[in-house]
Coordinates of C-alpha atoms and ligand atoms in Angstrom, one line a residue:
X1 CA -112.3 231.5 220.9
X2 CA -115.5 233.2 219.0
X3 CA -117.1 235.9 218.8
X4 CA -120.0 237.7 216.5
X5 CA -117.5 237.7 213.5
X6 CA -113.8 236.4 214.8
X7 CA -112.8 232.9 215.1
X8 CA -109.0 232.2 216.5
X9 CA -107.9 229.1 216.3
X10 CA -107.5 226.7 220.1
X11 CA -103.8 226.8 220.0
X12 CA -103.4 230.4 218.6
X13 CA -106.2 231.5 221.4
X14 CA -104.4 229.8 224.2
X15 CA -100.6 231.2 223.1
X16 CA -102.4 234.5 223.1
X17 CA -103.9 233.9 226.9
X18 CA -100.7 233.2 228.1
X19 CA -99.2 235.8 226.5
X20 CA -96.7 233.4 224.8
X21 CA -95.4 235.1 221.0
X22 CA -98.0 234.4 218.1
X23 CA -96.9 235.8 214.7
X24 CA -99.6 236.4 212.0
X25 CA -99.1 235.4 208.6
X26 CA -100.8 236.6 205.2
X27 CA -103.0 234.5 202.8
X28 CA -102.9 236.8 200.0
X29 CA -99.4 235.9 199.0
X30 CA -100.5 232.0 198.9
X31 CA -103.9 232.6 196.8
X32 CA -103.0 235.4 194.5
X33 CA -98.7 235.8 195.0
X34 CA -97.6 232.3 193.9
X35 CA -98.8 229.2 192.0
X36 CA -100.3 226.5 193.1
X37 CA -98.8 223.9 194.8
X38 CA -95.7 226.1 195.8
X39 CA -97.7 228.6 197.4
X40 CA -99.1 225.7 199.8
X41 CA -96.0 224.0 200.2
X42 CA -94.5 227.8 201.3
X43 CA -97.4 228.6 203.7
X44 CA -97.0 225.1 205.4
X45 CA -93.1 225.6 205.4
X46 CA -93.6 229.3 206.8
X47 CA -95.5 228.0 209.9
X48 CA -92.8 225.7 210.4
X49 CA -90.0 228.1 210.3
X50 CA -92.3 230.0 213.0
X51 CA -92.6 227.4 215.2
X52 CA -88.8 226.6 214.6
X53 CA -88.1 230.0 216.2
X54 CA -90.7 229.4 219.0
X55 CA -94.0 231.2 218.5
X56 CA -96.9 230.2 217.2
X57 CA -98.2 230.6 213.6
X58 CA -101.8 232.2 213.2
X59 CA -102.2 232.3 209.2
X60 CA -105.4 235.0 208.6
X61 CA -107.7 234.5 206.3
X62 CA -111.7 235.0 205.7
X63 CA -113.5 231.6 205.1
X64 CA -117.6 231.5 204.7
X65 CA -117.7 235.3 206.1
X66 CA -115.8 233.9 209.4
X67 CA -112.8 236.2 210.2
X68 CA -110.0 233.3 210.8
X69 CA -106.5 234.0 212.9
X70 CA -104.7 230.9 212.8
X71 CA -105.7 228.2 209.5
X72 CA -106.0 224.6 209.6
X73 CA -103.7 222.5 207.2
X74 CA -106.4 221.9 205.4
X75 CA -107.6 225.4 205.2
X76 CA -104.7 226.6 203.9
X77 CA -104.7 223.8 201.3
X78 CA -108.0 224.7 200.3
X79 CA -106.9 228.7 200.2
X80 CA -103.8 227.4 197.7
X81 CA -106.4 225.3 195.5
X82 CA -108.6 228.1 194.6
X83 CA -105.9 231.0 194.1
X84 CA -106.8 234.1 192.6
X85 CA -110.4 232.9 192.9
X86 CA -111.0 233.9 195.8
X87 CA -111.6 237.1 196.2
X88 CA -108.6 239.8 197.8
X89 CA -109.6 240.9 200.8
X90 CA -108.9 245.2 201.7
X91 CA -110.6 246.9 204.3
X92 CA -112.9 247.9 202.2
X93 CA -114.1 244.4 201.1
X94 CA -114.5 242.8 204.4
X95 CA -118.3 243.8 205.8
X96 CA -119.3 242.7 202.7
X97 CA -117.3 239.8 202.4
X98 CA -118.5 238.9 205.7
X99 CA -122.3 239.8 205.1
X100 CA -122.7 237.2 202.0
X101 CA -120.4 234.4 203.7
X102 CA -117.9 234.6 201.4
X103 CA -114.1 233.6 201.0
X104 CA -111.3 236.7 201.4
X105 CA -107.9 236.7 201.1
X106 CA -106.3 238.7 203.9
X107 CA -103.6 241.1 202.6
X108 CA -101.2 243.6 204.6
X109 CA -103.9 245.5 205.4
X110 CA -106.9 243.1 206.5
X111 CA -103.9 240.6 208.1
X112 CA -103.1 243.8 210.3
X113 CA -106.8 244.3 210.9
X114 CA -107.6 240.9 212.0
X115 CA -104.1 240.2 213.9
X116 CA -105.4 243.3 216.1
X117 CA -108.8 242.4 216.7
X118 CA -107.2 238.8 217.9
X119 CA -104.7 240.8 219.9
X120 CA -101.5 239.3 217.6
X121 CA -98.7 241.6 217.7
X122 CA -96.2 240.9 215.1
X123 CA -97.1 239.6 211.4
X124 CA -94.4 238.3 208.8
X125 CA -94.9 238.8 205.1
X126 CA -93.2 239.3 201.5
X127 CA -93.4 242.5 200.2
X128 CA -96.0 245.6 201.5
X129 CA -98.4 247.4 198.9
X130 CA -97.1 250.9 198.6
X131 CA -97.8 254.2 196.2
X132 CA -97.6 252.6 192.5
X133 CA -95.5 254.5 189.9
X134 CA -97.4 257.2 188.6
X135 CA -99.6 257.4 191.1
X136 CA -99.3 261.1 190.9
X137 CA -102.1 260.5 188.3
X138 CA -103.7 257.1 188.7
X139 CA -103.9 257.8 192.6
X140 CA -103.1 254.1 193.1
X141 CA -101.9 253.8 196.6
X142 CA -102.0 250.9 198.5
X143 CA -104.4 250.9 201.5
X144 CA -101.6 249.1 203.4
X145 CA -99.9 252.6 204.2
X146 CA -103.0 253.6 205.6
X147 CA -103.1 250.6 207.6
X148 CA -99.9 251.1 208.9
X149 CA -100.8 254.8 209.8
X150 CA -103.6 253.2 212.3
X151 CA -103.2 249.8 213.5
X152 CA -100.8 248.8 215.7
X153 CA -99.3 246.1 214.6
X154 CA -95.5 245.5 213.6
X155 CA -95.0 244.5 209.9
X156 CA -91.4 242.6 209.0
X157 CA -91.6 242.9 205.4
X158 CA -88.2 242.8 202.8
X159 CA -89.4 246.0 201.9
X160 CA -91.1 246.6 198.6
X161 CA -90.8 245.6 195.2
X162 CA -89.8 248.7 192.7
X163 CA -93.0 247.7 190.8
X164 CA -93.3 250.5 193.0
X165 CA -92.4 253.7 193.4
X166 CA -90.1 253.6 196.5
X167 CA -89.2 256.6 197.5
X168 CA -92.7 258.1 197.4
X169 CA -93.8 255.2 199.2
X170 CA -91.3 255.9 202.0
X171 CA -92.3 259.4 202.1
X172 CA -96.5 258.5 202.5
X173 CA -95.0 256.5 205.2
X174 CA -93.2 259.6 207.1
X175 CA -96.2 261.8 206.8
X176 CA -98.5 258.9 208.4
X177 CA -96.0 258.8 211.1
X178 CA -95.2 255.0 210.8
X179 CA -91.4 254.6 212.0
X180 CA -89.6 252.3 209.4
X181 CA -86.8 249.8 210.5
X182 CA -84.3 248.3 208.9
X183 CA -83.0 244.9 210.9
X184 CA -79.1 245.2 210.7
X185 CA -79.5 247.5 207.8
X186 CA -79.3 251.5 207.2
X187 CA -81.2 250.8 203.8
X188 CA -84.6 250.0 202.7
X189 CA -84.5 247.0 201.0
X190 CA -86.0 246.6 197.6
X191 CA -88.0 242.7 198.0
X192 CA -85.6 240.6 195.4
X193 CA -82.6 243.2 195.9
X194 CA -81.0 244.5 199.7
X195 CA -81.1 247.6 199.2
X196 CA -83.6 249.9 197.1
X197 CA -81.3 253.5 197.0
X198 CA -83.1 254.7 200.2
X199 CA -82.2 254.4 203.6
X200 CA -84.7 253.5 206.9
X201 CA -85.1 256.3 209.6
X202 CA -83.4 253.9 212.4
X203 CA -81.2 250.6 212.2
X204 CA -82.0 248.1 214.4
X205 CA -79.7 244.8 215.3
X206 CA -81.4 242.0 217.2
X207 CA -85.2 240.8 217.5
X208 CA -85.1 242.0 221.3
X209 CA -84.6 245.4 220.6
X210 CA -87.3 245.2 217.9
X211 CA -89.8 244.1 220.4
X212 CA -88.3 247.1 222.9
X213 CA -89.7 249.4 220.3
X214 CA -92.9 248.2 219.9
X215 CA -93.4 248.1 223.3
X216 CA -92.1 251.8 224.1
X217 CA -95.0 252.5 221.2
X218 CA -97.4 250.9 222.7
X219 CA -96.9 252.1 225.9
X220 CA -96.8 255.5 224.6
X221 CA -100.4 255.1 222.8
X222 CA -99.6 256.1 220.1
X223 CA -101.2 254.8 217.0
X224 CA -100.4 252.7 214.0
X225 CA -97.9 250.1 213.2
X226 CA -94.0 249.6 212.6
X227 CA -92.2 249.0 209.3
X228 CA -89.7 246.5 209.3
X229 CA -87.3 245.9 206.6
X230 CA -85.5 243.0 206.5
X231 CA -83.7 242.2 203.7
X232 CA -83.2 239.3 201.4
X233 CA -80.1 236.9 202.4
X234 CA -77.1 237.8 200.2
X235 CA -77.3 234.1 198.5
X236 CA -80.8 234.5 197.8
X237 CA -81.1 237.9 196.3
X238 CA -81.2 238.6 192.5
X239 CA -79.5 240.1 190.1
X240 CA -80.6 243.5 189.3
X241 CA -79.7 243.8 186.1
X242 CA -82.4 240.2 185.7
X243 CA -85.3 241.8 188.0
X244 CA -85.3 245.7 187.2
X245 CA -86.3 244.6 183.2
X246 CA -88.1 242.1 184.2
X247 CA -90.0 244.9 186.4
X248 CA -89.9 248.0 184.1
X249 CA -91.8 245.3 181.2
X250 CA -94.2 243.7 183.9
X251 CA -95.4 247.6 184.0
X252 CA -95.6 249.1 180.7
X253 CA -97.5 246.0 180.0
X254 CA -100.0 246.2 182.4
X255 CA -100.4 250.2 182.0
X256 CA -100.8 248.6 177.5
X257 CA -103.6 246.0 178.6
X258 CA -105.3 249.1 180.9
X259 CA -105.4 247.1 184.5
X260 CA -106.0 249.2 187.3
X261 CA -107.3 248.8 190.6
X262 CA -107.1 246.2 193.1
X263 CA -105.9 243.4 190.0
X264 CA -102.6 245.8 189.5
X265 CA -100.4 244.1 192.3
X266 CA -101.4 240.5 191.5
X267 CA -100.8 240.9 187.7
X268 CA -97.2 242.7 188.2
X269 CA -96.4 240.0 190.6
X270 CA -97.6 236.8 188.4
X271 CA -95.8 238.8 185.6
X272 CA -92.3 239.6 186.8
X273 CA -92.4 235.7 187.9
X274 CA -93.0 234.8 184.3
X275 CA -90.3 237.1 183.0
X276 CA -88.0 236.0 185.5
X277 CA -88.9 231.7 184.5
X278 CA -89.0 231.5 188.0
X279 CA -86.5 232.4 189.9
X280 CA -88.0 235.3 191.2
X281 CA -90.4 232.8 193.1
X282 CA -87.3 230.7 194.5
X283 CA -86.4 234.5 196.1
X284 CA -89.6 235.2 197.3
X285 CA -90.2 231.9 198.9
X286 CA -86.6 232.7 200.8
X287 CA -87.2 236.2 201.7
X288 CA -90.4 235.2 203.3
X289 CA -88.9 232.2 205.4
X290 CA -86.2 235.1 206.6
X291 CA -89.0 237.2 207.8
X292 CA -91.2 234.8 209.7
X293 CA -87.6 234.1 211.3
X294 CA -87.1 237.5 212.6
X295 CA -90.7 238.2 213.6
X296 CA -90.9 234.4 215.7
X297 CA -87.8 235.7 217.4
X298 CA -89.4 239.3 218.0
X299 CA -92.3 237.7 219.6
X300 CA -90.4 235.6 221.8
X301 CA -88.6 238.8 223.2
X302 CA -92.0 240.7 223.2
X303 CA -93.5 238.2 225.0
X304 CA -90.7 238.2 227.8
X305 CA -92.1 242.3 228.2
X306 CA -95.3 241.3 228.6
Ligands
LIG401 N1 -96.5 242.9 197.2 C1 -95.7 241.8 197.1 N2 -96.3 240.6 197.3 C2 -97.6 240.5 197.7 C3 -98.4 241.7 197.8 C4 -97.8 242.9 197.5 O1 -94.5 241.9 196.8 O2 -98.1 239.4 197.9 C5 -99.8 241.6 198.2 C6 -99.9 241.8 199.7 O3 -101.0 241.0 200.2 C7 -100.2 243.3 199.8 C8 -101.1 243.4 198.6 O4 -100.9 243.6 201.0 O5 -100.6 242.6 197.6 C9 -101.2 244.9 198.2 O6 -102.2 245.0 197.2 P1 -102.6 246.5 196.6 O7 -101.4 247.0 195.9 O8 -103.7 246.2 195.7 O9 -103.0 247.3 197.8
LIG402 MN1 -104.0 249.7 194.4

């Protein structure tokens, strides 16, 4: 399918006709949140684990100012290749991305964008951007709350990293309204770690009644997305006497070197991953397969209310 700006790939465009589950899948977290070749080898494996489950993978991306839901193999190769080169995508950045016919990487926020515009419900990721610790003065707050806030799309995330500030990201998420999960959990889980200290507003156990509440959103109107959390598998999580150092030095370094902005997130995450030689990547490649698990099997259910 095309139109003026969107292109959604045949088999994505004809699941999405038939009203057969599609989950949407990030490309931010293969350019800037791992290393080349993992991160092409994960995105590839990802899909798989999709179609394992029974939907079908769209991976969104912007390539030569063309708004992309669903990526070729090749594509997503090319994404991996060129990394942090290419430039992150926020709402902000796509018009002009798009005007000059350049390459964006999709985050939470412009995956949820373009998942809507292609009418893709659900969308698998690591971790979601959140308010950054002392953001009471740097104001640093990811635009993917606000995306949650007004786009309805549902997010299955393993919650968020503590590079962080948890608890005020939980409560930016209450006053935008957005309803956060927890799949067979009472706590928010922490990305590396099950559980961060703070708990969802509603435990939910199986994929169907996941796609139940999406649906009674929807067909209540009302606006913006769903928060899943759905934490890492017990034999995959970390240690957090390993990750919260690792963490807590990935920050005072980057507040010593002065980054701000839109670079913060990708130079925590590269950080921690080199503090952590590497097993922080082995538990972010796993958390991620659990989530596109749990969303594949939310969009079959969703697609059997549809
Ligand atoms: N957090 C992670 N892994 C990620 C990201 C965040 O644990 O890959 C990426 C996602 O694409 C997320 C983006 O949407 O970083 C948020 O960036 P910022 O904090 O600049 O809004
Ligand atoms: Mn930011």
């Amino acid at each position: 399918m095309k139109d003026k700006f969107l292109d959604v790939k045949d088999e994505v465009a004809k699941a999405i006709a038939n009203k057969q589950p599609v989950v949407a899948l990030e490309s931010t977290i293969i350019s800037h949140g791992m290393p080349y070749p993992q991160n092409v080898d994960t995105a590839l494996k990802v899909e798989q684990v999709v179609r394992d489950n029974g939907a079908v993978p769209a991976t969104i991306a912007v390539i030569g100012g063309r708004l992309k839901a669903g990526l070729t193999e090749y594509e997503i190769e090319y994404f991996g290749k060129k990394g942090p080169e290419i430039k992150k995508a926020s709402r902000r950045d796509l018009a002009a991305i798009c005007a000059r016919g350049e390459d964006g990487a999709c985050t939470v926020t412009t995956t949820m964008m373009i998942a809507h515009m292609a009418h893709i419900k659900i969308f698998a990721t690591g971790g979601i951007g959140g308010v950054h610790r002392g953001a009471e003065t740097t104001m640093d707050i990811s635009a993917d709350l606000e995306e949650l806030a007004n786009t309805p799309v549902m997010v299955v995330c393993a919650g968020c990293k503590s590079i962080l500030d948890i608890g005020l990201t939980l409560e930016y998420l209450e006053t935008h309204g957005v309803p956060v999960i927890g799949m067979g959990t009472e706590d928010f889980p922490a990305f590396y770690t099950s559980k961060s200290g703070y708990k969802v507003d509603y435990r939910v156990d199986t994929p169907a009644d996941l796609a139940k509440l999406y649906m009674t959103s929807r067909d209540m109107n009302l606006k913006g997305g769903i928060l899943v959390g759905n934490p890492i598998p017990d034999e995959f999580s970390m240690d957090p006497g390993i990750i919260n150092p690792a963490i807590d030095k990935a920050i005072a370094e980057c507040n010593a070197l002065g980054i701000k902005g839109k670079e913060t997130t990708p130079f925590l995450l590269a950080k921690v991953k080199e503090l952590t030689g590497g097993d922080s990547l082995d538990s972010n490649i796993q958390l991620v397969f659990n989530n596109a698990k749990v969303a594949a099997q939310t969009a079959v259910e969703l697609s059997k209310l549809m």
